mmCIF file of C-alpha atoms in Angstrom:
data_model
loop_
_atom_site.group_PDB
_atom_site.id
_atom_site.type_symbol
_atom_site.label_atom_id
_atom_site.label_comp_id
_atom_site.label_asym_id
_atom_site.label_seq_id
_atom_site.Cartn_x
_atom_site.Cartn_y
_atom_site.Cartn_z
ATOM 1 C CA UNK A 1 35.718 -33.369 32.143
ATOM 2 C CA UNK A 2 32.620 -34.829 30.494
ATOM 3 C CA UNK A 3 29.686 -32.279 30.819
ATOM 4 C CA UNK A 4 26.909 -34.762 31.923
ATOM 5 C CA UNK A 5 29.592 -34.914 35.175
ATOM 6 C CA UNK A 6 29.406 -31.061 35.365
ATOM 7 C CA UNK A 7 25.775 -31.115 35.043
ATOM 8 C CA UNK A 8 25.829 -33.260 38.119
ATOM 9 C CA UNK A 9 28.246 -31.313 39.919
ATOM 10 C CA UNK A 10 25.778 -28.218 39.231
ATOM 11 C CA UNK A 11 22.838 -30.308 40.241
ATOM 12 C CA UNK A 12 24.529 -31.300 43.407
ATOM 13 C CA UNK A 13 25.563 -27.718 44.633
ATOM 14 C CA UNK A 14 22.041 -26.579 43.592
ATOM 15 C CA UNK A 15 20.515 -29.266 46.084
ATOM 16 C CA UNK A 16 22.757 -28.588 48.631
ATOM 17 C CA UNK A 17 22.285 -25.060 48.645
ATOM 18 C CA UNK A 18 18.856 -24.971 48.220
ATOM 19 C CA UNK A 19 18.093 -27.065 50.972
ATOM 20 C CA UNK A 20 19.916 -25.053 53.781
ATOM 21 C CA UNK A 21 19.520 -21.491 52.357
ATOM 22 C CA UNK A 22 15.700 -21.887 50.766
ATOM 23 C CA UNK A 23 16.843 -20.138 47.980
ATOM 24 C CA UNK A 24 18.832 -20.693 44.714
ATOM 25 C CA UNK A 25 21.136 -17.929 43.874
ATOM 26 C CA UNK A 26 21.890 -15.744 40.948
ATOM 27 C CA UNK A 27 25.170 -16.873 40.746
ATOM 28 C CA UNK A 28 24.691 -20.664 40.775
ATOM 29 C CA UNK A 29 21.727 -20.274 38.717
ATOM 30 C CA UNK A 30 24.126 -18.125 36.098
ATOM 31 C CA UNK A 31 27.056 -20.550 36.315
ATOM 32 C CA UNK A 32 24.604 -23.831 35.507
ATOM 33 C CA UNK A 33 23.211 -21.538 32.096
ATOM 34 C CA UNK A 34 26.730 -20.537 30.844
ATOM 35 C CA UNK A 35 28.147 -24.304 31.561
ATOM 36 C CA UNK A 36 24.708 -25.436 29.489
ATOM 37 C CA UNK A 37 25.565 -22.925 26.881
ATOM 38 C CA UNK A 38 29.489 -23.465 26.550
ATOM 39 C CA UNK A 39 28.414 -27.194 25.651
ATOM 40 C CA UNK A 40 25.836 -26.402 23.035
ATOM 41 C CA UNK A 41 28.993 -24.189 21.794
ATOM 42 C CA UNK A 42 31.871 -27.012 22.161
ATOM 43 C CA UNK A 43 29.410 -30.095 21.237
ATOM 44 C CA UNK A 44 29.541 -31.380 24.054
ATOM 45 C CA UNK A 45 25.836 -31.712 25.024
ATOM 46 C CA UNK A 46 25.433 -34.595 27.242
ATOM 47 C CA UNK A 47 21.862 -35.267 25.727
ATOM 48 C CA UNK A 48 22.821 -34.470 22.096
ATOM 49 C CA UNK A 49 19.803 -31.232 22.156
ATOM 50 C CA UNK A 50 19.902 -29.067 19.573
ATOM 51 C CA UNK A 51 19.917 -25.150 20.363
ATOM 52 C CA UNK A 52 16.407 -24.826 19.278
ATOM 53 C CA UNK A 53 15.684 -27.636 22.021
ATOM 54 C CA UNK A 54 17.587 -26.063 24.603
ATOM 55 C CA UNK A 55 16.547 -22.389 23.995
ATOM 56 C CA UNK A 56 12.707 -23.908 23.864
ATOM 57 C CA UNK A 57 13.462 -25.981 27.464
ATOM 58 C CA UNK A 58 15.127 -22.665 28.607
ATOM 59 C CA UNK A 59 11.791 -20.720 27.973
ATOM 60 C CA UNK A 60 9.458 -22.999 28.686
ATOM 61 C CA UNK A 61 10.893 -23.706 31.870
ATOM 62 C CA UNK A 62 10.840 -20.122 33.108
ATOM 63 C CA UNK A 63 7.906 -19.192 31.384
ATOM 64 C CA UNK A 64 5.519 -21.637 33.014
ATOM 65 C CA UNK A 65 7.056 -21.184 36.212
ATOM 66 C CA UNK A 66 6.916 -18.003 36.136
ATOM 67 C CA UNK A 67 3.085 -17.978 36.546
ATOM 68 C CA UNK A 68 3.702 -19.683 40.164
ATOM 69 C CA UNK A 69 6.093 -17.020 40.739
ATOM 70 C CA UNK A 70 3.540 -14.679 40.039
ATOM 71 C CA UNK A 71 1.158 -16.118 42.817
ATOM 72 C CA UNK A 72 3.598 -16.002 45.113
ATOM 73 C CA UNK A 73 3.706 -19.405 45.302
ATOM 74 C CA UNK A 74 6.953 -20.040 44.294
ATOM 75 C CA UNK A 75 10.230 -17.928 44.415
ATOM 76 C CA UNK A 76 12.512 -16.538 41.769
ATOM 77 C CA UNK A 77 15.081 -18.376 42.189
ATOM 78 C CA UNK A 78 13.463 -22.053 41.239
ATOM 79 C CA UNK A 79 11.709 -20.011 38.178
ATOM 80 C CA UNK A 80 15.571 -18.941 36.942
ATOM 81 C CA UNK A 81 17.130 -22.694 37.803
ATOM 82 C CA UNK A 82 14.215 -23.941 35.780
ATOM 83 C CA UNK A 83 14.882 -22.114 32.884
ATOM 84 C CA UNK A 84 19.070 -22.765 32.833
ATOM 85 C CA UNK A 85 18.163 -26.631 33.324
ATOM 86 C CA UNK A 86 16.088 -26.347 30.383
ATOM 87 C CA UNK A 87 19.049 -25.379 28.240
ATOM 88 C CA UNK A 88 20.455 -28.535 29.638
ATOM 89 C CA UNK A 89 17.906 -31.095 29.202
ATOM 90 C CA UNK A 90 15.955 -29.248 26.393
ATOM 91 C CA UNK A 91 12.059 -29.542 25.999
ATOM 92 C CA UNK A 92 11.213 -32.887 25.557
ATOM 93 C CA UNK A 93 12.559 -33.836 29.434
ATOM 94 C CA UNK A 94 11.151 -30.726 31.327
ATOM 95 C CA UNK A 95 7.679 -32.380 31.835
ATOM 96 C CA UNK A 96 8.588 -35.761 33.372
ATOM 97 C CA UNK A 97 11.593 -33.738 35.375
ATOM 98 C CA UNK A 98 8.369 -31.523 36.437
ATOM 99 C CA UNK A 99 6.299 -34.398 37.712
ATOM 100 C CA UNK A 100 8.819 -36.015 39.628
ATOM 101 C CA UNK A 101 10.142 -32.925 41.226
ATOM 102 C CA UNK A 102 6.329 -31.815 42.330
ATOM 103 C CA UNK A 103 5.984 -35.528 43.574
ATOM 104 C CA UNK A 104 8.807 -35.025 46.118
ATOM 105 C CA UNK A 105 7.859 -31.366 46.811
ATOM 106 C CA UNK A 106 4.115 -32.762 47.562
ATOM 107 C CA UNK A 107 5.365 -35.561 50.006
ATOM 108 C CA UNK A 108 7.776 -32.868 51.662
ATOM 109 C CA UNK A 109 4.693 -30.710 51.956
ATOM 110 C CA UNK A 110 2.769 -33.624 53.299
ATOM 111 C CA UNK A 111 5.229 -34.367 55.818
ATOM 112 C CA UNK A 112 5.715 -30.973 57.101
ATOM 113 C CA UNK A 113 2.099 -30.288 57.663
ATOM 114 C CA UNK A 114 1.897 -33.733 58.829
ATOM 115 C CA UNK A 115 4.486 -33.042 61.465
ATOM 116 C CA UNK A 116 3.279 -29.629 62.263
ATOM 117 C CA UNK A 117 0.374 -31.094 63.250
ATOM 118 C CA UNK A 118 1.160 -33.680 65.249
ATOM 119 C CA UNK A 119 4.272 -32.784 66.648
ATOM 120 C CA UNK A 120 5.738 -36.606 66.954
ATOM 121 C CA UNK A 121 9.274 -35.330 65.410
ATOM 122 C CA UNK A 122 9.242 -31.811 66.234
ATOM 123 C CA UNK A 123 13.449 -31.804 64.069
ATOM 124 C CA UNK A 124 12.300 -32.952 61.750
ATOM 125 C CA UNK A 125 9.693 -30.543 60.959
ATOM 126 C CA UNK A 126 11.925 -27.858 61.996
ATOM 127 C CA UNK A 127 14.229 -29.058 59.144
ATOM 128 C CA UNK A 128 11.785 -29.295 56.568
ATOM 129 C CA UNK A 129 10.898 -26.056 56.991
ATOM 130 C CA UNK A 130 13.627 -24.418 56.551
ATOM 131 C CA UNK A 131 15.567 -21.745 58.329
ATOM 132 C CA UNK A 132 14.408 -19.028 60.098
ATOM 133 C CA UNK A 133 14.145 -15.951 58.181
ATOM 134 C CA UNK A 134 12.679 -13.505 60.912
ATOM 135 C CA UNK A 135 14.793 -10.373 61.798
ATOM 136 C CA UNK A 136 15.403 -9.509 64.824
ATOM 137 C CA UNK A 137 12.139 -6.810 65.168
ATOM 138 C CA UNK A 138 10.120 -10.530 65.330
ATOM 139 C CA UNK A 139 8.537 -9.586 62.366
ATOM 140 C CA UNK A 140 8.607 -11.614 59.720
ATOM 141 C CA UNK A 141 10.045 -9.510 56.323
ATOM 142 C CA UNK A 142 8.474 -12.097 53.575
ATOM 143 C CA UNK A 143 6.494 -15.492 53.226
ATOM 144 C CA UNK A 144 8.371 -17.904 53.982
ATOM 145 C CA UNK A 145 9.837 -20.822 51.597
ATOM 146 C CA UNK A 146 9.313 -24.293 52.966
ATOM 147 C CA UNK A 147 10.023 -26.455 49.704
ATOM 148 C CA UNK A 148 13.035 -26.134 48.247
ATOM 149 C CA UNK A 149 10.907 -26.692 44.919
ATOM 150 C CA UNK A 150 14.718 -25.741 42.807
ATOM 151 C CA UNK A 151 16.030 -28.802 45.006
ATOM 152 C CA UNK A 152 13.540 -31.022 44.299
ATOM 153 C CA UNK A 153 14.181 -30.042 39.984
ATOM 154 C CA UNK A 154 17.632 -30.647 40.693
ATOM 155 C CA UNK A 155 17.044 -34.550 41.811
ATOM 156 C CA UNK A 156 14.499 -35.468 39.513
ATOM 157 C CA UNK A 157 16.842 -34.769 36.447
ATOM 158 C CA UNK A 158 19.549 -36.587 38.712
ATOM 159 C CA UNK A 159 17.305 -39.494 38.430
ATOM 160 C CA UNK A 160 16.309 -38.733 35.353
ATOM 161 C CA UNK A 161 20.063 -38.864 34.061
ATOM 162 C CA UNK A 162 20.452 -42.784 35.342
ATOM 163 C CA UNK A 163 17.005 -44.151 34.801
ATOM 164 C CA UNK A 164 14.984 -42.147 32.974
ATOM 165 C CA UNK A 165 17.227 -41.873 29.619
ATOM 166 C CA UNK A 166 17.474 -45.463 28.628
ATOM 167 C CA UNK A 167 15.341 -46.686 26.183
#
């Protein structure tokens, strides 16, 4: 199986999962890094990086992400899916993948406060954000996570993949 069809696979389940759960788990996040790092192995980089590429994507990606993290303004798990995709997509993609995925998250944003505040579509806000996370004590345990921000990472390198790549 060629690996940009695994990356998509990845990026798929990532999107999926991220949208009903709010979250991006260790696992998924784990699987996508050794997949990236098996094909830097084998050769078989769909984007022909090199490892210092990769490994550079890999900590840039976390690295700056990590500051939202620290803010509380983003979670963990779209800081650790940000730095496996950079050891797919390497450096040099990270900051166009970046402003397309904070272009969707802004117009889901948008929407949802939109929405909130005038309750037109009351589903639809009630899908964007999210699912409940309140115990059953009524209190809620943590802030909660209304853009799937690992989502939104995972469909701009989707589109970057089919239109951003050819030159």
């Amino acid at each position: 199986m060629k690996a940009d069809i695994v990356l998509l696979l990845w990026l798929l389940f990532v999107t999926v999962y991220d949208f009903r759960e709010r979250r991006a788990p260790n696992w998924l996040v784990l699987a996508g890094a050794a997949t990236a790092l098996a094909a830097l192995v084998f050769g078989m980089q769909p984007f022909e990086i090199d490892w210092t590429s990769a490994l550079l994507g890999a900590g840039v990606g976390f690295g700056f992400l990590l500051l939202f993290y620290a803010f509380g303004l983003m979670g963990a798990g779209d800081v650790k899916f940000a730095g496996a995709l950079g050891l797919w997509v390497g450096l040099s993609a990270l900051a166009l993948i970046w402003i397309g995925a904070s272009l969707m998250a802004s117009a889901h944003s948008l929407l949802w406060l939109a929405l909130k505040r005038w309750p037109f579509f009351p589903r639809l806000a009630l899908l964007l954000a999210g699912p409940s996370r309140t115990p059953e004590s009524g209190t809620p345990t943590h802030r909660p996570r209304i853009i799937p921000y690992a989502a939104y990472l995972a469909l701009a390198t989707a589109a970057w993949m089919v239109w951003g790549r050819q030159s």
